[in-house]
N, C-alpha and C. Protein backbone atom coordinates (compact mmCIF):
# COMPACT_ATOMS: atom_id res chain seq x y z
N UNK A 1 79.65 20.41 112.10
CA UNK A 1 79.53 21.47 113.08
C UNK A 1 78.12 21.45 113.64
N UNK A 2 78.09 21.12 115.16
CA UNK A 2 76.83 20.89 116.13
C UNK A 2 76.60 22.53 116.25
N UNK A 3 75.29 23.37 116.00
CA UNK A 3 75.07 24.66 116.55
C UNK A 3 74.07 24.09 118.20
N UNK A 4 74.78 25.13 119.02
CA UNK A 4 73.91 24.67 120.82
C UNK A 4 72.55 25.61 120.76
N UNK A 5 71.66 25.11 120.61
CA UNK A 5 70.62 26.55 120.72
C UNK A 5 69.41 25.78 122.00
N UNK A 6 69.33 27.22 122.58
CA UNK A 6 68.77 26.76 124.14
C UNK A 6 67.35 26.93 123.55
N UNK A 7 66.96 26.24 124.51
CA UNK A 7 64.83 26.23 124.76
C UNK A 7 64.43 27.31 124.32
N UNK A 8 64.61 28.54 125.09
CA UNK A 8 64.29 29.87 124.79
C UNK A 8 64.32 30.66 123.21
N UNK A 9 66.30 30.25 123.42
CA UNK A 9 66.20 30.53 121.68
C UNK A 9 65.55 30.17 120.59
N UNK A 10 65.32 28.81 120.74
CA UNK A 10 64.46 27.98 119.95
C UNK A 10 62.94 28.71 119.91
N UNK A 11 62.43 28.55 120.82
CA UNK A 11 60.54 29.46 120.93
C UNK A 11 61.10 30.39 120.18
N UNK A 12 62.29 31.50 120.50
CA UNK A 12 62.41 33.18 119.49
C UNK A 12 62.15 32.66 118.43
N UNK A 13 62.79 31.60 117.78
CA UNK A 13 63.45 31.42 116.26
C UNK A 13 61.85 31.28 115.55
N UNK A 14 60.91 30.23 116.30
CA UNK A 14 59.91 29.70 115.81
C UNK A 14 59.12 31.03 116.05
N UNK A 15 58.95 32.03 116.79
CA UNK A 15 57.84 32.52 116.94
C UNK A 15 58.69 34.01 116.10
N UNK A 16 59.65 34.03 115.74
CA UNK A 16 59.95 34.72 114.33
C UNK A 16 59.72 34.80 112.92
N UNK A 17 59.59 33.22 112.91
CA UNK A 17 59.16 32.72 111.83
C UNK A 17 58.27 32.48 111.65
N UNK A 18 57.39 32.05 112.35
CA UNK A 18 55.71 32.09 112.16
C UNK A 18 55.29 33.62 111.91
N UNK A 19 56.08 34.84 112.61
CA UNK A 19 55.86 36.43 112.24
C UNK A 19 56.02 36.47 110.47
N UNK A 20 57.08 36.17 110.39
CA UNK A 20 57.62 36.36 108.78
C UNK A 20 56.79 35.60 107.66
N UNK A 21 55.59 34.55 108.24
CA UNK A 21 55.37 33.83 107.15
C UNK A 21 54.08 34.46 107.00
N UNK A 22 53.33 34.92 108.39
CA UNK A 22 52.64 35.64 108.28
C UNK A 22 52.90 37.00 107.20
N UNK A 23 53.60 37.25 107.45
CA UNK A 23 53.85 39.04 106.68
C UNK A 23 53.75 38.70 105.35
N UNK A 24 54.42 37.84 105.02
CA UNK A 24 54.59 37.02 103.42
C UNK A 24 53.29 37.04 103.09
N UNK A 25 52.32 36.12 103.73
CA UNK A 25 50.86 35.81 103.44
C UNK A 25 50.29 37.17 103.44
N UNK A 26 50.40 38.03 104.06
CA UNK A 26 49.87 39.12 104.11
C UNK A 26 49.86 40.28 102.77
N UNK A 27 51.25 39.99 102.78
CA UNK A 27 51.94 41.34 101.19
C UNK A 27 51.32 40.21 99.69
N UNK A 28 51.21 38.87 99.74
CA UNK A 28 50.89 38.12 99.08
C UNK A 28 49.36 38.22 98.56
N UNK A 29 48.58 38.06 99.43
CA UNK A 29 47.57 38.66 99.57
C UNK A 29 46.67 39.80 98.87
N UNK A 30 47.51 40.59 99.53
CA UNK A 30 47.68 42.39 99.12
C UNK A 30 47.72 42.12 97.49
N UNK A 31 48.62 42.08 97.36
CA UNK A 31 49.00 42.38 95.94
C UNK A 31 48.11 41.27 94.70
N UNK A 32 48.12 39.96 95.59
CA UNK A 32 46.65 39.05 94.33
C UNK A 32 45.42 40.28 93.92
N UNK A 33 44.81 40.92 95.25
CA UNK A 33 43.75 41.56 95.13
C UNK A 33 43.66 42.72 94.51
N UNK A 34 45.14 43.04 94.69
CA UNK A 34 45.51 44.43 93.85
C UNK A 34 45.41 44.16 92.46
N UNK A 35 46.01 42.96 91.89
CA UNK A 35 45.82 42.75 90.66
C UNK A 35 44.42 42.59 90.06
N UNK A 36 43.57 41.29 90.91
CA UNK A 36 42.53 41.34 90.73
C UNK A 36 41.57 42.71 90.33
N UNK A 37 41.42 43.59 91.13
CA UNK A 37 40.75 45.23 91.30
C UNK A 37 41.37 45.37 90.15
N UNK A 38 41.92 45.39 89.60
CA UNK A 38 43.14 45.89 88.44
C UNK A 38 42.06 45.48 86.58
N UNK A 39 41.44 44.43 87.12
CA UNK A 39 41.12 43.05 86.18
C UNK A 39 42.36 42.28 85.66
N UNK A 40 43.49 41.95 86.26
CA UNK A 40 44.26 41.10 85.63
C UNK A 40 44.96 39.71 86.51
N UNK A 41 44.65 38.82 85.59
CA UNK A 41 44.88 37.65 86.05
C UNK A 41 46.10 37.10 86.87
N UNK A 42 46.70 36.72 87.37
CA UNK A 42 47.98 36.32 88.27
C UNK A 42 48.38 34.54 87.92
N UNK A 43 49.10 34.25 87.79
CA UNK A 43 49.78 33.12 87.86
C UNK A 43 50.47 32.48 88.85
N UNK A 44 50.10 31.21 89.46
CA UNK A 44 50.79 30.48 90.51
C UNK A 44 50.98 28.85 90.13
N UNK A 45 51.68 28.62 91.13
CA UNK A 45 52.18 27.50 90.71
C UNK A 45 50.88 26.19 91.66
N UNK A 46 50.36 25.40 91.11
CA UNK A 46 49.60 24.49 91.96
C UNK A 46 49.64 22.45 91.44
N UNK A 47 50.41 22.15 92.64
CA UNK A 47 50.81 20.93 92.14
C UNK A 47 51.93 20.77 91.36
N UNK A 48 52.75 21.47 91.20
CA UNK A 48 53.80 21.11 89.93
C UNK A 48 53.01 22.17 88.61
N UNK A 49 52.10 22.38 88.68
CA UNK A 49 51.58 23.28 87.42
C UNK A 49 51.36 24.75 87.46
N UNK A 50 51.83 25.68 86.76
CA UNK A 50 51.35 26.75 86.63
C UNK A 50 50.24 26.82 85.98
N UNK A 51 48.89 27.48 86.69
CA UNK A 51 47.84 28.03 86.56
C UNK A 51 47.91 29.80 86.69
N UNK A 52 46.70 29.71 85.67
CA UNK A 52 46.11 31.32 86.14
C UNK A 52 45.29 31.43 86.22
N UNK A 53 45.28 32.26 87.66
CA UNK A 53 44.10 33.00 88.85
C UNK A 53 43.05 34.19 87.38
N UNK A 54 41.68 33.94 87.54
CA UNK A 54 41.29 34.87 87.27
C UNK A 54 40.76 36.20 88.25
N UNK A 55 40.75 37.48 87.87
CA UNK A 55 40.37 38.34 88.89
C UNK A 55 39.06 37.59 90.01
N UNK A 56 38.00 36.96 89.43
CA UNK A 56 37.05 36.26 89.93
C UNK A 56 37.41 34.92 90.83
N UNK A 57 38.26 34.61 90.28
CA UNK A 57 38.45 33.26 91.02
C UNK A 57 39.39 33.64 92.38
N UNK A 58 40.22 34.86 92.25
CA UNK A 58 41.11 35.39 93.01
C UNK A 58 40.20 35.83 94.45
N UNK A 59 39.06 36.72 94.12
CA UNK A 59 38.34 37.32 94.30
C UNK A 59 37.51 36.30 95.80
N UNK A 60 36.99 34.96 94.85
CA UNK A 60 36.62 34.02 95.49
C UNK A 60 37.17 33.23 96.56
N UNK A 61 39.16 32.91 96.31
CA UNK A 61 39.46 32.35 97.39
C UNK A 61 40.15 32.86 98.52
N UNK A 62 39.28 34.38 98.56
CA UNK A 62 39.29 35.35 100.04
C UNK A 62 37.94 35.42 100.02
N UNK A 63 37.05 34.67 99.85
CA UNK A 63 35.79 34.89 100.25
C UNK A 63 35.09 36.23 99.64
N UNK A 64 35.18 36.98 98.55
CA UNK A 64 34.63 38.01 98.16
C UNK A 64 33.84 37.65 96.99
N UNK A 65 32.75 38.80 96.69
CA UNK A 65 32.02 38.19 95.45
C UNK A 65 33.01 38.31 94.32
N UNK A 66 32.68 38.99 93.11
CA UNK A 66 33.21 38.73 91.53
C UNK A 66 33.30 39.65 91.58
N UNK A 67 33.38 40.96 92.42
CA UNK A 67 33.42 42.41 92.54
C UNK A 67 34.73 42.79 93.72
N UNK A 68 34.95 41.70 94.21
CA UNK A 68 35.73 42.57 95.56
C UNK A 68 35.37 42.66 96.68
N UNK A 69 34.31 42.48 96.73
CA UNK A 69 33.18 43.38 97.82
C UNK A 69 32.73 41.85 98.94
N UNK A 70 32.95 41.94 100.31
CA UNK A 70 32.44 40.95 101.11
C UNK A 70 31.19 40.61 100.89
N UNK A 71 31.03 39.23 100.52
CA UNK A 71 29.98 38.45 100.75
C UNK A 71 28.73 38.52 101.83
């Protein structure tokens, strides 16, 4: 089964989805730092491996010092 999707539709679909991945990154985000502020570490997956984020290191790859607080 061929789906027909026109030019137009196509730009909606993509510029929906670039919205949604944004929002993801966003609540994703949110909530690392929330934990961080918290002092507790988070777990992600990097390469095939689960690691864990320390509040500091979390802290660091949004650009903040070891406190939260902009650089």
């Amino acid at each position: 089964m061929m789906i027909d999707v026109k030019e137009e539709q196509l730009a909606d679909i993509l510029a929906l989805n670039a919205e949604l991945d944004a929002a993801h990154e966003k609540a994703a985000r949110s909530a690392r730092l929330e934990h961080a502020r918290m002092g507790r570490s988070v777990c992600e997956s990097h390469d095939g491996q689960i690691v864990w984020l320390t509040p500091e290191e979390i802290f660091a790859s949004y650009g903040l010092d070891a406190n939260g607080k902009p650089k």
